[in-house]
Amino acid sequence: MFYSCIIILDGESSSSVHDAQYFDDIIGEHVYKPDVPVQLIPFKGLIFKSLKLAIRMYSEYAEIGGFDVRLSTQSRFDNKIIKKKHVICNCGGKQKKKSCDTLGTSGVRRKRNSNSRAISCQAKIIFESVYGTPDYKVFQFDELHNHPLEKRSDLKKVRQMSYSENEFIVHASTSKIGPTMAHKLRASLRGGYEFVKPKVVDYKNLRRDINRVIVYKDAQMIVNTMNDRRAHYPNYSFEFNCQDDVLDCMFWADEMEKAYYAEFGDVISFDATFRTNKYRMVFVPFTAINHHKKSITVGSGLLSNERIESYSWLLKAFLKTHGKEPTLVLTDQDATIKQAVENISDDLFTNTDFRKRFSKLVWDINMKSDVFEVKWGLLMKEFNLEDTRWFKDMFTIRDSWIPRYFSDIPMCGLMKTTSRSESMNSFFNTYSESENLLLNFMMNYATAIQKQRNTQRELDRASKKASYKMQTPREIELQALKVEIKDEKKEINCSCEHFKRMGVLCRHAFTIMMRCGVKEIPERYILKRWRKDVISRNYRFSSVQSNSGDCENVKLVNDSYYSFESCLDIVRDDKKRLALFAEKQQMLLKEFESDYISPGLKSKTDGEVVCKLLGVTIPIPEEINIDVPEVQSNKGSGIKKRIPSAGEVAYENSKKEHRMCSGYGKRVPHNLRTWSC
């Protein structure tokens, strides 16, 4: 129990008609004294080495006693040193008087109704400076309260979020876990809501306060952060473009993405995705296929719009970064062309016979070009589609989407559609949300990339340890299992062109080689891009992560978490050892708390703390040279389908310029016929 009532004053209730006086009489009927161990109760004349230690002592006393405190008035010497400092109960002071006139409310903004804790509580402590020394002593101490005391778990100080909780909320947001879900998750991990002191609203307020600090400086901070990475991270590339001091485009690729493109950049695809940030900037990841036939990212960009100039700038930045062009690029069809498809009869696409024959015609890689054109014409004629504009337009650009027309390009069979890009966009959307600032989006992007590369490492490790079970006793299969490069120049040509399209010999070629007694695959048919060690063999990457901030400090924190959890796992089932472990933890905590001053609640709006939480190594800029882009309405950003109310329609119509009334001679919302004299 944290409090006890020790005095009950007998007094008569005032018959005054004044509510304030009546209220004072009511709260004066009971007085409460905190139930605190004697050794923790301060007394007059108690000396402390500093004012901070004195305030900390009273804060700890208040926490045990069941009330919150706040700093109040102070006086100073001529040399600006604090002479006296008042620390009072949070219920101290009086309520501000309010005036209200019910007859004159026009033009007066309505104020929010809120409860006030000020009920003239006299509990306080006054510290006085010991002249000539840095010490402070207790000058006055009043311990009695005029209000019931609270449980320790309900105090505002206990609800104050620690840096670890702030960090947990920010890290949860990188996996698209909002404040409410983060609070539920925290309660589950702690064993119940009673072990999570901050409330859901405190979790929400943290995100609000962080956004408030960086919202107008978002574009400047993201550019400064990316420039800092380009200056300090090995082989990091970043390009950006501004229009009228507004961020318009940006492209980035780190060391590993460049290495992936160097080995797997023969065929790439890119497709835009939307709703990844609050400015509706278009996110464009470039996707390739690695030696595990998995999709990987080889660079990414953000565009404020979908104009041709923006995409041209993005592709130029891509080529500047990687230094070479891919052999084949796949991208999605323009959204305006997609809308044209809606004008075609739905019965046509539900026709099973048409869909089957159309797909067979389009995807037949072995069909000659002239044969394709003849069959296309026959199919259009059979279903009366000769005059359909969409099919005519698609036939005109057949060399850019029919696989047969670019079958001569090496590795063209790796990707035939943009489904890889669409899958990659879906992957990134599981980590980002539409209300993200650019800094938050980059944190989510870094988390997604870490997930992608962790999958890559697992596949590499599995392929190195796996032992392949041979299907035949042929020596050529054994040689394919363990490749040895030799200077053989034997050529293998097959009409299916599987090696040209996929980079792997076909079954026809292996059959002929076995019949001819060939025991080793010629060097020219062993492409480096399919080797299991294609990356690790040629590259040595830096261990720096893009969102780690102070990497050494992050490593020490992670090591500390690991050591603590390992010790806890060892003693978890032994009560004696668990009690000893908890006792040593408390001793260690007291040792570090002896010279630690808590930064307080306002620290979460401090720029330095915000940068630390977001993993930004540079300070928040004082001067803004790059502004955030305005919210765009791009083709893929959705259509507002909400039906406006009659009031909204009337308001929009009222803003329109009225026509001239010939009878009235002015621009008014009527004409001569509807004008009533």
PDB file of N, CA and C in Angstrom, residues 198-283:
ATOM      1  N   PRO A 198       3.256   2.643 -20.070  1.00  0.00           N
ATOM      2  CA  PRO A 198       2.649   3.631 -20.979  1.00  0.00           C
ATOM      3  C   PRO A 198       1.357   3.105 -21.593  1.00  0.00           C
ATOM      4  N   LYS A 199       0.458   4.010 -21.901  1.00  0.00           N
ATOM      5  CA  LYS A 199      -0.803   3.652 -22.523  1.00  0.00           C
ATOM      6  C   LYS A 199      -0.680   3.699 -24.043  1.00  0.00           C
ATOM      7  N   VAL A 200      -1.745   3.267 -24.709  1.00  0.00           N
ATOM      8  CA  VAL A 200      -1.748   3.276 -26.175  1.00  0.00           C
ATOM      9  C   VAL A 200      -1.579   4.692 -26.694  1.00  0.00           C
ATOM     10  N   VAL A 201      -2.205   5.650 -26.023  1.00  0.00           N
ATOM     11  CA  VAL A 201      -2.112   7.035 -26.491  1.00  0.00           C
ATOM     12  C   VAL A 201      -0.679   7.550 -26.393  1.00  0.00           C
ATOM     13  N   ASP A 202       0.099   7.052 -25.428  1.00  0.00           N
ATOM     14  CA  ASP A 202       1.505   7.443 -25.335  1.00  0.00           C
ATOM     15  C   ASP A 202       2.296   6.911 -26.522  1.00  0.00           C
ATOM     16  N   TYR A 203       1.968   5.698 -26.954  1.00  0.00           N
ATOM     17  CA  TYR A 203       2.621   5.138 -28.133  1.00  0.00           C
ATOM     18  C   TYR A 203       2.275   5.958 -29.373  1.00  0.00           C
ATOM     19  N   LYS A 204       1.014   6.364 -29.486  1.00  0.00           N
ATOM     20  CA  LYS A 204       0.607   7.167 -30.639  1.00  0.00           C
ATOM     21  C   LYS A 204       1.257   8.545 -30.609  1.00  0.00           C
ATOM     22  N   ASN A 205       1.360   9.122 -29.424  1.00  0.00           N
ATOM     23  CA  ASN A 205       1.940  10.456 -29.305  1.00  0.00           C
ATOM     24  C   ASN A 205       3.409  10.480 -29.691  1.00  0.00           C
ATOM     25  N   LEU A 206       4.114   9.376 -29.483  1.00  0.00           N
ATOM     26  CA  LEU A 206       5.524   9.337 -29.862  1.00  0.00           C
ATOM     27  C   LEU A 206       5.679   9.543 -31.362  1.00  0.00           C
ATOM     28  N   ARG A 207       4.899   8.798 -32.138  1.00  0.00           N
ATOM     29  CA  ARG A 207       4.982   8.961 -33.589  1.00  0.00           C
ATOM     30  C   ARG A 207       4.577  10.373 -34.001  1.00  0.00           C
ATOM     31  N   ARG A 208       3.545  10.910 -33.366  1.00  0.00           N
ATOM     32  CA  ARG A 208       3.125  12.276 -33.674  1.00  0.00           C
ATOM     33  C   ARG A 208       4.241  13.272 -33.400  1.00  0.00           C
ATOM     34  N   ASP A 209       4.921  13.123 -32.264  1.00  0.00           N
ATOM     35  CA  ASP A 209       5.973  14.064 -31.899  1.00  0.00           C
ATOM     36  C   ASP A 209       7.183  13.945 -32.818  1.00  0.00           C
ATOM     37  N   ILE A 210       7.523  12.720 -33.214  1.00  0.00           N
ATOM     38  CA  ILE A 210       8.641  12.546 -34.147  1.00  0.00           C
ATOM     39  C   ILE A 210       8.318  13.192 -35.486  1.00  0.00           C
ATOM     40  N   ASN A 211       7.107  12.967 -35.982  1.00  0.00           N
ATOM     41  CA  ASN A 211       6.714  13.581 -37.256  1.00  0.00           C
ATOM     42  C   ASN A 211       6.695  15.100 -37.158  1.00  0.00           C
ATOM     43  N   ARG A 212       6.328  15.611 -36.002  1.00  0.00           N
ATOM     44  CA  ARG A 212       6.276  17.062 -35.820  1.00  0.00           C
ATOM     45  C   ARG A 212       7.677  17.674 -35.914  1.00  0.00           C
ATOM     46  N   VAL A 213       8.684  16.938 -35.485  1.00  0.00           N
ATOM     47  CA  VAL A 213      10.051  17.458 -35.516  1.00  0.00           C
ATOM     48  C   VAL A 213      10.600  17.507 -36.933  1.00  0.00           C
ATOM     49  N   ILE A 214      10.281  16.495 -37.754  1.00  0.00           N
ATOM     50  CA  ILE A 214      10.953  16.365 -39.054  1.00  0.00           C
ATOM     51  C   ILE A 214      10.059  16.637 -40.249  1.00  0.00           C
ATOM     52  N   VAL A 215       8.763  16.940 -40.055  1.00  0.00           N
ATOM     53  CA  VAL A 215       7.830  16.942 -41.177  1.00  0.00           C
ATOM     54  C   VAL A 215       8.234  17.924 -42.267  1.00  0.00           C
ATOM     55  N   TYR A 216       8.550  19.182 -41.929  1.00  0.00           N
ATOM     56  CA  TYR A 216       8.887  20.163 -42.949  1.00  0.00           C
ATOM     57  C   TYR A 216      10.341  20.042 -43.412  1.00  0.00           C
ATOM     58  N   LYS A 217      11.136  19.294 -42.672  1.00  0.00           N
ATOM     59  CA  LYS A 217      12.540  19.109 -43.031  1.00  0.00           C
ATOM     60  C   LYS A 217      12.795  17.728 -43.620  1.00  0.00           C
ATOM     61  N   ASP A 218      11.737  17.035 -43.954  1.00  0.00           N
ATOM     62  CA  ASP A 218      11.841  15.639 -44.384  1.00  0.00           C
ATOM     63  C   ASP A 218      12.708  15.494 -45.623  1.00  0.00           C
ATOM     64  N   ALA A 219      12.424  16.275 -46.656  1.00  0.00           N
ATOM     65  CA  ALA A 219      13.185  16.164 -47.904  1.00  0.00           C
ATOM     66  C   ALA A 219      14.643  16.544 -47.695  1.00  0.00           C
ATOM     67  N   GLN A 220      14.884  17.619 -46.947  1.00  0.00           N
ATOM     68  CA  GLN A 220      16.262  18.039 -46.686  1.00  0.00           C
ATOM     69  C   GLN A 220      17.015  16.974 -45.898  1.00  0.00           C
ATOM     70  N   MET A 221      16.351  16.361 -44.921  1.00  0.00           N
ATOM     71  CA  MET A 221      17.009  15.346 -44.107  1.00  0.00           C
ATOM     72  C   MET A 221      17.307  14.087 -44.905  1.00  0.00           C
ATOM     73  N   ILE A 222      16.386  13.673 -45.790  1.00  0.00           N
ATOM     74  CA  ILE A 222      16.639  12.453 -46.559  1.00  0.00           C
ATOM     75  C   ILE A 222      17.777  12.668 -47.538  1.00  0.00           C
ATOM     76  N   VAL A 223      17.863  13.857 -48.133  1.00  0.00           N
ATOM     77  CA  VAL A 223      18.969  14.148 -49.055  1.00  0.00           C
ATOM     78  C   VAL A 223      20.284  14.210 -48.289  1.00  0.00           C
ATOM     79  N   ASN A 224      20.294  14.867 -47.127  1.00  0.00           N
ATOM     80  CA  ASN A 224      21.513  14.935 -46.319  1.00  0.00           C
ATOM     81  C   ASN A 224      21.956  13.548 -45.862  1.00  0.00           C
ATOM     82  N   THR A 225      20.995  12.719 -45.477  1.00  0.00           N
ATOM     83  CA  THR A 225      21.321  11.361 -45.030  1.00  0.00           C
ATOM     84  C   THR A 225      21.918  10.534 -46.159  1.00  0.00           C
ATOM     85  N   MET A 226      21.315  10.608 -47.342  1.00  0.00           N
ATOM     86  CA  MET A 226      21.813   9.830 -48.477  1.00  0.00           C
ATOM     87  C   MET A 226      23.170  10.348 -48.945  1.00  0.00           C
ATOM     88  N   ASN A 227      23.377  11.659 -48.892  1.00  0.00           N
ATOM     89  CA  ASN A 227      24.691  12.208 -49.237  1.00  0.00           C
ATOM     90  C   ASN A 227      25.751  11.762 -48.234  1.00  0.00           C
ATOM     91  N   ASP A 228      25.366  11.664 -46.962  1.00  0.00           N
ATOM     92  CA  ASP A 228      26.299  11.189 -45.941  1.00  0.00           C
ATOM     93  C   ASP A 228      26.677   9.729 -46.191  1.00  0.00           C
ATOM     94  N   ARG A 229      25.727   8.910 -46.611  1.00  0.00           N
ATOM     95  CA  ARG A 229      26.037   7.518 -46.942  1.00  0.00           C
ATOM     96  C   ARG A 229      26.953   7.443 -48.161  1.00  0.00           C
ATOM     97  N   ARG A 230      26.694   8.290 -49.142  1.00  0.00           N
ATOM     98  CA  ARG A 230      27.539   8.286 -50.332  1.00  0.00           C
ATOM     99  C   ARG A 230      28.974   8.674 -49.988  1.00  0.00           C
ATOM    100  N   ALA A 231      29.131   9.546 -48.979  1.00  0.00           N
ATOM    101  CA  ALA A 231      30.467   9.999 -48.604  1.00  0.00           C
ATOM    102  C   ALA A 231      31.207   8.995 -47.735  1.00  0.00           C
ATOM    103  N   HIS A 232      30.484   8.189 -46.953  1.00  0.00           N
ATOM    104  CA  HIS A 232      31.140   7.326 -45.972  1.00  0.00           C
ATOM    105  C   HIS A 232      31.010   5.832 -46.262  1.00  0.00           C
ATOM    106  N   TYR A 233      29.981   5.410 -46.982  1.00  0.00           N
ATOM    107  CA  TYR A 233      29.822   3.991 -47.275  1.00  0.00           C
ATOM    108  C   TYR A 233      30.561   3.649 -48.557  1.00  0.00           C
ATOM    109  N   PRO A 234      31.218   2.510 -48.613  1.00  0.00           N
ATOM    110  CA  PRO A 234      31.980   2.144 -49.817  1.00  0.00           C
ATOM    111  C   PRO A 234      31.077   1.888 -51.015  1.00  0.00           C
ATOM    112  N   ASN A 235      31.405   2.551 -52.122  1.00  0.00           N
ATOM    113  CA  ASN A 235      30.745   2.308 -53.414  1.00  0.00           C
ATOM    114  C   ASN A 235      29.235   2.520 -53.336  1.00  0.00           C
ATOM    115  N   TYR A 236      28.821   3.532 -52.582  1.00  0.00           N
ATOM    116  CA  TYR A 236      27.393   3.859 -52.469  1.00  0.00           C
ATOM    117  C   TYR A 236      27.068   4.969 -53.456  1.00  0.00           C
ATOM    118  N   SER A 237      25.982   4.811 -54.204  1.00  0.00           N
ATOM    119  CA  SER A 237      25.584   5.798 -55.213  1.00  0.00           C
ATOM    120  C   SER A 237      24.239   6.404 -54.845  1.00  0.00           C
ATOM    121  N   PHE A 238      24.168   7.708 -55.034  1.00  0.00           N
ATOM    122  CA  PHE A 238      22.915   8.428 -54.792  1.00  0.00           C
ATOM    123  C   PHE A 238      22.836   9.618 -55.725  1.00  0.00           C
ATOM    124  N   GLU A 239      21.715   9.743 -56.407  1.00  0.00           N
ATOM    125  CA  GLU A 239      21.462  10.866 -57.308  1.00  0.00           C
ATOM    126  C   GLU A 239      20.085  11.433 -56.979  1.00  0.00           C
ATOM    127  N   PHE A 240      19.969  12.762 -57.068  1.00  0.00           N
ATOM    128  CA  PHE A 240      18.665  13.389 -56.852  1.00  0.00           C
ATOM    129  C   PHE A 240      18.521  14.602 -57.756  1.00  0.00           C
ATOM    130  N   ASN A 241      17.284  15.008 -57.952  1.00  0.00           N
ATOM    131  CA  ASN A 241      16.974  16.140 -58.816  1.00  0.00           C
ATOM    132  C   ASN A 241      15.888  16.974 -58.157  1.00  0.00           C
ATOM    133  N   CYS A 242      16.044  18.289 -58.218  1.00  0.00           N
ATOM    134  CA  CYS A 242      15.070  19.213 -57.644  1.00  0.00           C
ATOM    135  C   CYS A 242      14.522  20.135 -58.721  1.00  0.00           C
ATOM    136  N   GLN A 243      13.266  20.488 -58.573  1.00  0.00           N
ATOM    137  CA  GLN A 243      12.614  21.459 -59.444  1.00  0.00           C
ATOM    138  C   GLN A 243      12.087  22.595 -58.574  1.00  0.00           C
ATOM    139  N   ASP A 244      12.680  23.791 -58.749  1.00  0.00           N
ATOM    140  CA  ASP A 244      12.279  24.961 -57.956  1.00  0.00           C
ATOM    141  C   ASP A 244      12.422  24.678 -56.465  1.00  0.00           C
ATOM    142  N   ASP A 245      13.575  24.098 -56.093  1.00  0.00           N
ATOM    143  CA  ASP A 245      13.898  23.789 -54.691  1.00  0.00           C
ATOM    144  C   ASP A 245      12.947  22.778 -54.061  1.00  0.00           C
ATOM    145  N   VAL A 246      12.272  21.991 -54.883  1.00  0.00           N
ATOM    146  CA  VAL A 246      11.390  20.928 -54.399  1.00  0.00           C
ATOM    147  C   VAL A 246      11.933  19.591 -54.885  1.00  0.00           C
ATOM    148  N   LEU A 247      12.021  18.616 -53.989  1.00  0.00           N
ATOM    149  CA  LEU A 247      12.536  17.299 -54.357  1.00  0.00           C
ATOM    150  C   LEU A 247      11.647  16.676 -55.424  1.00  0.00           C
ATOM    151  N   ASP A 248      12.259  16.318 -56.568  1.00  0.00           N
ATOM    152  CA  ASP A 248      11.489  15.795 -57.695  1.00  0.00           C
ATOM    153  C   ASP A 248      11.775  14.313 -57.937  1.00  0.00           C
ATOM    154  N   CYS A 249      13.049  13.933 -57.960  1.00  0.00           N
ATOM    155  CA  CYS A 249      13.427  12.542 -58.241  1.00  0.00           C
ATOM    156  C   CYS A 249      14.646  12.180 -57.408  1.00  0.00           C
ATOM    157  N   MET A 250      14.790  10.898 -57.113  1.00  0.00           N
ATOM    158  CA  MET A 250      15.999  10.397 -56.469  1.00  0.00           C
ATOM    159  C   MET A 250      16.189   8.924 -56.814  1.00  0.00           C
ATOM    160  N   PHE A 251      17.462   8.527 -56.877  1.00  0.00           N
ATOM    161  CA  PHE A 251      17.824   7.133 -57.176  1.00  0.00           C
ATOM    162  C   PHE A 251      19.007   6.754 -56.299  1.00  0.00           C
ATOM    163  N   TRP A 252      19.018   5.506 -55.816  1.00  0.00           N
ATOM    164  CA  TRP A 252      20.113   5.054 -54.973  1.00  0.00           C
ATOM    165  C   TRP A 252      20.379   3.570 -55.212  1.00  0.00           C
ATOM    166  N   ALA A 253      21.616   3.184 -54.968  1.00  0.00           N
ATOM    167  CA  ALA A 253      22.036   1.777 -55.051  1.00  0.00           C
ATOM    168  C   ALA A 253      23.290   1.623 -54.206  1.00  0.00           C
ATOM    169  N   ASP A 254      23.323   0.609 -53.353  1.00  0.00           N
ATOM    170  CA  ASP A 254      24.491   0.403 -52.509  1.00  0.00           C
ATOM    171  C   ASP A 254      25.460  -0.576 -53.167  1.00  0.00           C
ATOM    172  N   GLU A 255      26.494  -0.917 -52.422  1.00  0.00           N
ATOM    173  CA  GLU A 255      27.571  -1.756 -52.952  1.00  0.00           C
ATOM    174  C   GLU A 255      27.062  -3.120 -53.404  1.00  0.00           C
ATOM    175  N   MET A 256      26.205  -3.741 -52.626  1.00  0.00           N
ATOM    176  CA  MET A 256      25.730  -5.077 -52.960  1.00  0.00           C
ATOM    177  C   MET A 256      24.776  -5.048 -54.148  1.00  0.00           C
ATOM    178  N   GLU A 257      23.937  -4.032 -54.238  1.00  0.00           N
ATOM    179  CA  GLU A 257      23.036  -3.921 -55.387  1.00  0.00           C
ATOM    180  C   GLU A 257      23.820  -3.738 -56.683  1.00  0.00           C
ATOM    181  N   LYS A 258      24.923  -3.011 -56.608  1.00  0.00           N
ATOM    182  CA  LYS A 258      25.778  -2.864 -57.791  1.00  0.00           C
ATOM    183  C   LYS A 258      26.414  -4.199 -58.168  1.00  0.00           C
ATOM    184  N   ALA A 259      26.828  -4.964 -57.165  1.00  0.00           N
ATOM    185  CA  ALA A 259      27.421  -6.274 -57.444  1.00  0.00           C
ATOM    186  C   ALA A 259      26.397  -7.216 -58.057  1.00  0.00           C
ATOM    187  N   TYR A 260      25.175  -7.173 -57.556  1.00  0.00           N
ATOM    188  CA  TYR A 260      24.114  -8.006 -58.134  1.00  0.00           C
ATOM    189  C   TYR A 260      23.873  -7.643 -59.595  1.00  0.00           C
ATOM    190  N   TYR A 261      23.854  -6.345 -59.891  1.00  0.00           N
ATOM    191  CA  TYR A 261      23.605  -5.944 -61.278  1.00  0.00           C
ATOM    192  C   TYR A 261      24.761  -6.356 -62.179  1.00  0.00           C
ATOM    193  N   ALA A 262      25.993  -6.281 -61.675  1.00  0.00           N
ATOM    194  CA  ALA A 262      27.147  -6.660 -62.491  1.00  0.00           C
ATOM    195  C   ALA A 262      27.086  -8.123 -62.901  1.00  0.00           C
ATOM    196  N   GLU A 263      26.519  -8.975 -62.058  1.00  0.00           N
ATOM    197  CA  GLU A 263      26.468 -10.402 -62.352  1.00  0.00           C
ATOM    198  C   GLU A 263      25.131 -10.847 -62.943  1.00  0.00           C
ATOM    199  N   PHE A 264      24.043 -10.199 -62.525  1.00  0.00           N
ATOM    200  CA  PHE A 264      22.715 -10.669 -62.934  1.00  0.00           C
ATOM    201  C   PHE A 264      21.917  -9.610 -63.695  1.00  0.00           C
ATOM    202  N   GLY A 265      22.586  -8.575 -64.174  1.00  0.00           N
ATOM    203  CA  GLY A 265      21.878  -7.473 -64.810  1.00  0.00           C
ATOM    204  C   GLY A 265      21.629  -7.644 -66.290  1.00  0.00           C
ATOM    205  N   ASP A 266      21.669  -8.882 -66.800  1.00  0.00           N
ATOM    206  CA  ASP A 266      21.409  -9.074 -68.226  1.00  0.00           C
ATOM    207  C   ASP A 266      19.951  -8.815 -68.566  1.00  0.00           C
ATOM    208  N   VAL A 267      19.034  -9.213 -67.693  1.00  0.00           N
ATOM    209  CA  VAL A 267      17.607  -8.971 -67.899  1.00  0.00           C
ATOM    210  C   VAL A 267      17.034  -8.380 -66.610  1.00  0.00           C
ATOM    211  N   ILE A 268      16.406  -7.214 -66.718  1.00  0.00           N
ATOM    212  CA  ILE A 268      15.800  -6.573 -65.550  1.00  0.00           C
ATOM    213  C   ILE A 268      14.387  -6.129 -65.897  1.00  0.00           C
ATOM    214  N   SER A 269      13.616  -5.860 -64.874  1.00  0.00           N
ATOM    215  CA  SER A 269      12.278  -5.299 -65.055  1.00  0.00           C
ATOM    216  C   SER A 269      12.053  -4.245 -63.987  1.00  0.00           C
ATOM    217  N   PHE A 270      11.201  -3.291 -64.286  1.00  0.00           N
ATOM    218  CA  PHE A 270      10.827  -2.292 -63.287  1.00  0.00           C
ATOM    219  C   PHE A 270       9.377  -1.897 -63.490  1.00  0.00           C
ATOM    220  N   ASP A 271       8.732  -1.615 -62.382  1.00  0.00           N
ATOM    221  CA  ASP A 271       7.323  -1.231 -62.402  1.00  0.00           C
ATOM    222  C   ASP A 271       7.073  -0.337 -61.201  1.00  0.00           C
ATOM    223  N   ALA A 272       6.259   0.678 -61.373  1.00  0.00           N
ATOM    224  CA  ALA A 272       6.000   1.642 -60.309  1.00  0.00           C
ATOM    225  C   ALA A 272       4.963   1.111 -59.338  1.00  0.00           C
ATOM    226  N   THR A 273       5.132   1.480 -58.081  1.00  0.00           N
ATOM    227  CA  THR A 273       4.133   1.166 -57.062  1.00  0.00           C
ATOM    228  C   THR A 273       3.832   2.431 -56.281  1.00  0.00           C
ATOM    229  N   PHE A 274       2.654   2.501 -55.693  1.00  0.00           N
ATOM    230  CA  PHE A 274       2.165   3.731 -55.097  1.00  0.00           C
ATOM    231  C   PHE A 274       1.828   3.502 -53.626  1.00  0.00           C
ATOM    232  N   ARG A 275       1.464   4.587 -52.960  1.00  0.00           N
ATOM    233  CA  ARG A 275       1.030   4.550 -51.560  1.00  0.00           C
ATOM    234  C   ARG A 275       2.102   3.994 -50.623  1.00  0.00           C
ATOM    235  N   THR A 276       3.360   4.375 -50.875  1.00  0.00           N
ATOM    236  CA  THR A 276       4.440   3.993 -49.968  1.00  0.00           C
ATOM    237  C   THR A 276       4.883   5.152 -49.085  1.00  0.00           C
ATOM    238  N   ASN A 277       4.379   6.373 -49.330  1.00  0.00           N
ATOM    239  CA  ASN A 277       4.745   7.540 -48.537  1.00  0.00           C
ATOM    240  C   ASN A 277       3.623   8.562 -48.611  1.00  0.00           C
ATOM    241  N   LYS A 278       3.644   9.513 -47.704  1.00  0.00           N
ATOM    242  CA  LYS A 278       2.531  10.456 -47.590  1.00  0.00           C
ATOM    243  C   LYS A 278       2.476  11.457 -48.735  1.00  0.00           C
ATOM    244  N   TYR A 279       3.583  11.619 -49.471  1.00  0.00           N
ATOM    245  CA  TYR A 279       3.591  12.552 -50.598  1.00  0.00           C
ATOM    246  C   TYR A 279       3.158  11.877 -51.900  1.00  0.00           C
ATOM    247  N   ARG A 280       2.856  10.588 -51.830  1.00  0.00           N
ATOM    248  CA  ARG A 280       2.465   9.790 -52.994  1.00  0.00           C
ATOM    249  C   ARG A 280       3.538   9.808 -54.079  1.00  0.00           C
ATOM    250  N   MET A 281       4.783   9.912 -53.659  1.00  0.00           N
ATOM    251  CA  MET A 281       5.874   9.767 -54.621  1.00  0.00           C
ATOM    252  C   MET A 281       5.891   8.325 -55.125  1.00  0.00           C
ATOM    253  N   VAL A 282       6.163   8.156 -56.404  1.00  0.00           N
ATOM    254  CA  VAL A 282       6.129   6.841 -57.031  1.00  0.00           C
ATOM    255  C   VAL A 282       7.421   6.103 -56.697  1.00  0.00           C
ATOM    256  N   PHE A 283       7.298   4.911 -56.155  1.00  0.00           N
ATOM    257  CA  PHE A 283       8.456   4.084 -55.822  1.00  0.00           C
ATOM    258  C   PHE A 283       8.704   3.103 -56.958  1.00  0.00           C
TER     259      PHE A 283
END
